[in-house]
Every structure is written in C-alpha cells, then in structure tokens.
XYZ file of N, CA, C and O in Angstrom:
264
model
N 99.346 84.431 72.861
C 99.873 85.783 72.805
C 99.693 86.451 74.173
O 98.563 86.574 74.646
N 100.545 86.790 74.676
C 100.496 87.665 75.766
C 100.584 88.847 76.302
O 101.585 89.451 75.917
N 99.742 89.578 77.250
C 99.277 90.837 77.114
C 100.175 92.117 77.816
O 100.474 92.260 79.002
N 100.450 92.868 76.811
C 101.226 93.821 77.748
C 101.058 94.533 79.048
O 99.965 94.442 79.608
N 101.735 95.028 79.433
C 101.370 95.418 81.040
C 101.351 96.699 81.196
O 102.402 97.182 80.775
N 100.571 97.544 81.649
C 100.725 98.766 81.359
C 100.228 99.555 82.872
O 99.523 98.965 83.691
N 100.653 100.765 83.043
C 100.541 101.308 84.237
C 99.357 101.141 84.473
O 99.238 101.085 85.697
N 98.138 100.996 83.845
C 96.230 100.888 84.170
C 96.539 99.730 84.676
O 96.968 99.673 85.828
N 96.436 99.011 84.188
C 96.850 97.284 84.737
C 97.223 97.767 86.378
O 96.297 97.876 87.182
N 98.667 98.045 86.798
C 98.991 97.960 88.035
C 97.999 99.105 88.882
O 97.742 99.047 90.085
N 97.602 99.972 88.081
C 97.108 101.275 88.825
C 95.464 100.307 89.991
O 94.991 100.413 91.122
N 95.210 99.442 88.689
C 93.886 99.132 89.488
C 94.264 97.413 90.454
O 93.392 96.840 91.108
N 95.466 96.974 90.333
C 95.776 95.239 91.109
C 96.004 96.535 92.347
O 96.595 97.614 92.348
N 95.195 95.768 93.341
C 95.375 95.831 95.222
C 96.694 95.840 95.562
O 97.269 96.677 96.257
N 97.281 94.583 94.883
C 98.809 94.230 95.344
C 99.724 95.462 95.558
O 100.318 95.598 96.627
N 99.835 96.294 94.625
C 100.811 97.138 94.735
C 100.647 98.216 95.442
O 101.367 99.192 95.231
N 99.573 98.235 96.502
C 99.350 99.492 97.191
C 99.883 99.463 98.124
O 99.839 98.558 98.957
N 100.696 100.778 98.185
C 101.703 100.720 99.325
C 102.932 100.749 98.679
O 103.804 101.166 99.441
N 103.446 100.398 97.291
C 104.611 100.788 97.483
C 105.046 101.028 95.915
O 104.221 100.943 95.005
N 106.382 101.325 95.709
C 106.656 102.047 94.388
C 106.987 101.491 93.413
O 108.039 100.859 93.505
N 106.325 101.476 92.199
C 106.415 101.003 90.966
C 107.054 101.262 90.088
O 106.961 102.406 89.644
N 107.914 100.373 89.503
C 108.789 100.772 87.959
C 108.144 99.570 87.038
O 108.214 98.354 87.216
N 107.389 100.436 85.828
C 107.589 99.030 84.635
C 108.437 99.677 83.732
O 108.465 100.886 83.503
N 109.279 98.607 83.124
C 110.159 98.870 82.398
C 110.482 97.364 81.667
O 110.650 96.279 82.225
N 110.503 97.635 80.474
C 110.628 96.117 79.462
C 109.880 95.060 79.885
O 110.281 94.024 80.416
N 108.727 95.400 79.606
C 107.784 94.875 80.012
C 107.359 94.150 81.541
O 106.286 93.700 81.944
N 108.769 94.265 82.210
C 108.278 93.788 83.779
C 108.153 94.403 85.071
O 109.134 95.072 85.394
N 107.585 94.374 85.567
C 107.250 95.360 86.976
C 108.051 94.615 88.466
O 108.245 93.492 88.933
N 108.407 96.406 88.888
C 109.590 95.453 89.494
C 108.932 96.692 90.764
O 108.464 97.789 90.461
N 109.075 96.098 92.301
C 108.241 97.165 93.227
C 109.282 96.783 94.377
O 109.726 95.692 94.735
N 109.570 98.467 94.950
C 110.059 98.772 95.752
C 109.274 99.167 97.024
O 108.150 99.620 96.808
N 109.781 99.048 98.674
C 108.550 99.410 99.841
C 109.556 100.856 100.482
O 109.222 101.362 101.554
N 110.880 101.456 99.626
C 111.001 102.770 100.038
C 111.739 103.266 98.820
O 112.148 102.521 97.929
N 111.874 104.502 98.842
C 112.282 105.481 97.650
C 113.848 105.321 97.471
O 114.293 105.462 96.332
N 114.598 105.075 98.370
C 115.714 104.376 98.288
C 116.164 103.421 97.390
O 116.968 103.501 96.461
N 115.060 101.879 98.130
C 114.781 100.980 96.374
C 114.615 100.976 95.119
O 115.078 100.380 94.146
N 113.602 102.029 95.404
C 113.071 101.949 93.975
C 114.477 102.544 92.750
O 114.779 102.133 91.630
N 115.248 104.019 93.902
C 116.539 104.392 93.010
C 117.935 102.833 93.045
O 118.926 102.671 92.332
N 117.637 102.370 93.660
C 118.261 100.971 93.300
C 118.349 100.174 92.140
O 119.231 99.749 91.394
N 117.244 100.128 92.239
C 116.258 99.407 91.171
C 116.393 100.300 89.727
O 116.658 99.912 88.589
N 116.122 101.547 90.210
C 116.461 102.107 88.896
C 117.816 102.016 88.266
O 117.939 101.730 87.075
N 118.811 102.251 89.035
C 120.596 102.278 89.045
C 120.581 100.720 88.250
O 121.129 100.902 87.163
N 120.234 99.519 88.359
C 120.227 98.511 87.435
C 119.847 98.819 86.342
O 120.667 98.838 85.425
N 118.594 99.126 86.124
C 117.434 98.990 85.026
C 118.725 99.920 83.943
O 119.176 99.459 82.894
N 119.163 101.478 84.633
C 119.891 101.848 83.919
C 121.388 100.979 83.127
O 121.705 100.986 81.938
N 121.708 100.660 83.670
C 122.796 99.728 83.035
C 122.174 98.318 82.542
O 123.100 97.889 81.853
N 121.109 97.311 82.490
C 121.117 96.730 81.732
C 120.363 96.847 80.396
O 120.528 96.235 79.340
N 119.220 98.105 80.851
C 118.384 98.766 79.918
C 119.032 99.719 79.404
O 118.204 100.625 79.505
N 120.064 100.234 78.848
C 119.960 101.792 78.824
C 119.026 102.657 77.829
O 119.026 103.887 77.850
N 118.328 101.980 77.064
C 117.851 102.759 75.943
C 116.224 102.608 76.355
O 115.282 103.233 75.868
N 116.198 101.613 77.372
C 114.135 102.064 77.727
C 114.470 102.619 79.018
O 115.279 102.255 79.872
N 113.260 104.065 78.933
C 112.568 104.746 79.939
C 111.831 104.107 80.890
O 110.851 103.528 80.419
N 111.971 104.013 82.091
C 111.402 103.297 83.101
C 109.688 104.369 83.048
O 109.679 105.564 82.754
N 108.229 103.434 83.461
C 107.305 104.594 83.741
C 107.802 104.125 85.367
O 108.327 103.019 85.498
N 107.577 105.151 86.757
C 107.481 105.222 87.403
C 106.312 105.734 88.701
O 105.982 106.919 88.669
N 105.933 105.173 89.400
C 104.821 105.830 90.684
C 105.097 105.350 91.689
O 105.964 104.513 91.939
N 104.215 105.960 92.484
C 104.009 105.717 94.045
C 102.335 104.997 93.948
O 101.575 105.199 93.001
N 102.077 104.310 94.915
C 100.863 103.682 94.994
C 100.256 103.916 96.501
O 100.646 103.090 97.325
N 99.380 104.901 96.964
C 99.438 104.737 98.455
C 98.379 104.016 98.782
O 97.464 103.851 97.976
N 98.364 103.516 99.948
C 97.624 102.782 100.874
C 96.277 103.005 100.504
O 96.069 104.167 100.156
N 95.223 102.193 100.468
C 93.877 102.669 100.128
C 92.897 104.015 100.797
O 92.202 104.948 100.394
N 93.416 103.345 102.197
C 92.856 104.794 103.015
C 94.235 105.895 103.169
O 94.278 106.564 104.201
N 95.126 106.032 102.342
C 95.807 107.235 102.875
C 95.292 108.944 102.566
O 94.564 109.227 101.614
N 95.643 109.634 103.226
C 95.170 110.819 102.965
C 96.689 111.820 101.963
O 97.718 112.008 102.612
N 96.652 112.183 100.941
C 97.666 112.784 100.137
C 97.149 114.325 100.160
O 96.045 114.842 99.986
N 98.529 114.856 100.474
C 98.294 116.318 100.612
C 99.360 117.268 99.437
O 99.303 118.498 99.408
C-alpha cells in the first residue's frame, strides 16, 4: 500500500527548496520560476479539471522573506 503525499511530506524533503510546488492527483510536479509553475498549472487544468492543485513556494534555506 502506498503512502499519500501530502504538502508536510514536501514541506520538510531538502529537494524542493528553491522552487515551486504543485501536488495535484497525487503527484508533485516543481517548477524553478512562476511562469512554470502557471504552465504547469494550464495542463493540470485541462487534464484534471475537477482536482484543486495545493500550491507553494519553497525558499532557499538561508533566504530572508519579507
């Protein structure tokens, strides 16, 4: 049985720091600008249309957010 994936999951993997996250039907799909990620979304919408993407940003370990 295999385990769902959920934004805690990616919030705490290293990997994704630095750039922007969509899970959606169960798979995580990561963009490195905000451009992509609306790319990425523009699919998800037409082959998904009925699931809600969750979406974030992940910054750099040392970044400073204001």
């Amino acid at each position: 049985m295999k385990k769902a994936i959920t934004m805690m999951n990616i919030f705490k993997n290293s990997r994704y720091r630095g750039k922007h996250v969509i899970l959606a039907a169960g798979k995580v799909y990561t963009a490195k600008t905000g451009e992509g990620a609306a790319e990425i979304l523009k699919k998800l919408e037409k082959t998904h249309p009925r699931i809600t993407p969750e979406i974030a940003y992940l910054p750099k370990a040392r970044s400073l957010t204001l």
